[in-house]
mmCIF file of C-alpha atoms in Angstrom:
data_model
loop_
_atom_site.group_PDB
_atom_site.id
_atom_site.type_symbol
_atom_site.label_atom_id
_atom_site.label_comp_id
_atom_site.label_asym_id
_atom_site.label_seq_id
_atom_site.Cartn_x
_atom_site.Cartn_y
_atom_site.Cartn_z
ATOM 1 C CA MET H 1 93.909 -14.522 75.245
ATOM 2 C CA ALA H 2 95.245 -18.000 74.475
ATOM 3 C CA ASP H 3 97.381 -18.616 71.428
ATOM 4 C CA ALA H 4 95.006 -19.304 68.505
ATOM 5 C CA GLN H 5 97.656 -21.117 66.440
ATOM 6 C CA TRP H 6 96.428 -24.640 67.155
ATOM 7 C CA THR H 7 93.127 -26.474 66.870
ATOM 8 C CA PHE H 8 91.731 -29.693 68.269
ATOM 9 C CA LEU H 9 91.378 -31.370 64.870
ATOM 10 C CA SER H 10 94.153 -31.974 62.364
ATOM 11 C CA ASN H 11 93.830 -30.996 58.732
ATOM 12 C CA HIS H 12 93.247 -34.681 57.987
ATOM 13 C CA GLY H 13 90.260 -34.612 60.334
ATOM 14 C CA HIS H 14 88.888 -31.445 58.771
ATOM 15 C CA VAL H 15 89.171 -32.875 55.252
ATOM 16 C CA LEU H 16 87.545 -36.140 56.328
ATOM 17 C CA ILE H 17 84.600 -34.323 57.902
ATOM 18 C CA TYR H 18 84.214 -32.101 54.841
ATOM 19 C CA LEU H 19 84.180 -35.133 52.522
ATOM 20 C CA ALA H 20 81.561 -36.821 54.689
ATOM 21 C CA ARG H 21 79.337 -33.735 54.344
ATOM 22 C CA GLU H 22 80.092 -32.985 50.698
ATOM 23 C CA PRO H 23 81.004 -36.211 48.856
ATOM 24 C CA GLU H 24 81.160 -34.456 45.472
ATOM 25 C CA ALA H 25 83.293 -31.551 46.692
ATOM 26 C CA ARG H 26 86.014 -30.040 44.539
ATOM 27 C CA ILE H 27 89.585 -29.868 45.819
ATOM 28 C CA ARG H 28 89.393 -26.073 45.606
ATOM 29 C CA ASP H 29 86.350 -25.959 47.888
ATOM 30 C CA ILE H 30 87.835 -28.384 50.417
ATOM 31 C CA ALA H 31 91.093 -26.431 50.549
ATOM 32 C CA LYS H 32 89.297 -23.120 51.047
ATOM 33 C CA SER H 33 87.105 -24.518 53.821
ATOM 34 C CA VAL H 34 89.995 -26.118 55.704
ATOM 35 C CA GLY H 35 92.366 -23.190 55.098
ATOM 36 C CA ILE H 36 95.123 -25.119 53.334
ATOM 37 C CA THR H 37 96.501 -25.234 49.802
ATOM 38 C CA GLU H 38 94.979 -27.343 47.062
ATOM 39 C CA ARG H 39 98.230 -29.285 46.845
ATOM 40 C CA ARG H 40 98.117 -30.101 50.563
ATOM 41 C CA THR H 41 94.471 -31.090 50.226
ATOM 42 C CA GLN H 42 95.372 -33.515 47.439
ATOM 43 C CA GLY H 43 98.071 -35.014 49.664
ATOM 44 C CA ILE H 44 95.652 -35.483 52.552
ATOM 45 C CA ILE H 45 93.078 -37.091 50.277
ATOM 46 C CA ALA H 46 95.773 -39.450 49.007
ATOM 47 C CA ASP H 47 96.709 -40.300 52.628
ATOM 48 C CA LEU H 48 93.074 -40.986 53.527
ATOM 49 C CA GLU H 49 92.564 -43.142 50.438
ATOM 50 C CA GLN H 50 95.784 -45.104 50.978
ATOM 51 C CA ALA H 51 94.819 -45.791 54.593
ATOM 52 C CA GLY H 52 91.379 -46.984 53.454
ATOM 53 C CA TYR H 53 89.353 -44.240 55.136
ATOM 54 C CA ILE H 54 87.871 -43.038 51.852
ATOM 55 C CA GLU H 55 87.151 -44.444 48.419
ATOM 56 C CA ILE H 56 87.283 -42.247 45.350
ATOM 57 C CA GLU H 57 85.068 -42.881 42.354
ATOM 58 C CA ARG H 58 85.598 -40.906 39.175
ATOM 59 C CA ILE H 59 82.314 -39.913 37.549
ATOM 60 C CA GLY H 60 82.880 -37.962 34.363
ATOM 61 C CA ARG H 61 85.226 -35.130 35.249
ATOM 62 C CA ARG H 62 84.375 -35.162 38.967
ATOM 63 C CA ASN H 63 85.326 -37.323 41.912
ATOM 64 C CA THR H 64 82.862 -38.686 44.415
ATOM 65 C CA TYR H 65 84.226 -39.567 47.848
ATOM 66 C CA THR H 66 82.867 -42.260 50.129
ATOM 67 C CA VAL H 67 83.987 -42.114 53.752
ATOM 68 C CA LYS H 68 84.324 -45.506 55.465
ATOM 69 C CA LYS H 69 82.644 -44.501 58.717
ATOM 70 C CA ASN H 70 83.009 -47.934 60.302
ATOM 71 C CA LEU H 71 86.816 -47.756 60.387
ATOM 72 C CA ARG H 72 88.548 -47.023 63.676
ATOM 73 C CA PHE H 73 90.688 -44.094 64.743
ATOM 74 C CA ARG H 74 94.401 -44.673 64.239
ATOM 75 C CA HIS H 75 95.673 -43.475 67.627
ATOM 76 C CA PRO H 76 95.639 -46.161 70.354
ATOM 77 C CA ALA H 77 93.809 -43.851 72.775
ATOM 78 C CA GLU H 78 90.815 -43.652 70.414
ATOM 79 C CA SER H 79 91.178 -46.888 68.444
ATOM 80 C CA HIS H 80 88.125 -48.384 70.156
ATOM 81 C CA ARG H 81 85.898 -45.787 68.402
ATOM 82 C CA SER H 82 84.870 -45.536 64.767
ATOM 83 C CA ILE H 83 85.449 -42.390 62.773
ATOM 84 C CA GLY H 84 81.709 -42.349 62.213
ATOM 85 C CA SER H 85 81.339 -41.137 65.802
ATOM 86 C CA LEU H 86 83.443 -38.069 64.973
ATOM 87 C CA ILE H 87 81.580 -37.415 61.750
ATOM 88 C CA LYS H 88 78.265 -37.672 63.584
ATOM 89 C CA ILE H 89 79.302 -34.837 65.919
ATOM 90 C CA PHE H 90 79.817 -32.507 62.968
ATOM 91 C CA SER H 91 76.918 -33.644 60.778
ATOM 92 C CA LYS H 92 74.398 -31.084 59.607
#
């Protein structure tokens, strides 16, 4: 059997897809779903926000996340495609 230590999507990709599905998700739920710590999840969300891939709106005590699906992938090999195409693959 092949080594199951790697996956095709990075943790950033997993978090982005989760936020697209569940825009009012809690950090705890995102972390559990992706299989990373809450602290790492917060770091990834900060990365995604800083790069402009998500917007965060505070509503009461909760955050609501908006994924900017029209933005392009960062890697030159995929930069001609929007991240919305990835999200569409994993939509419910």
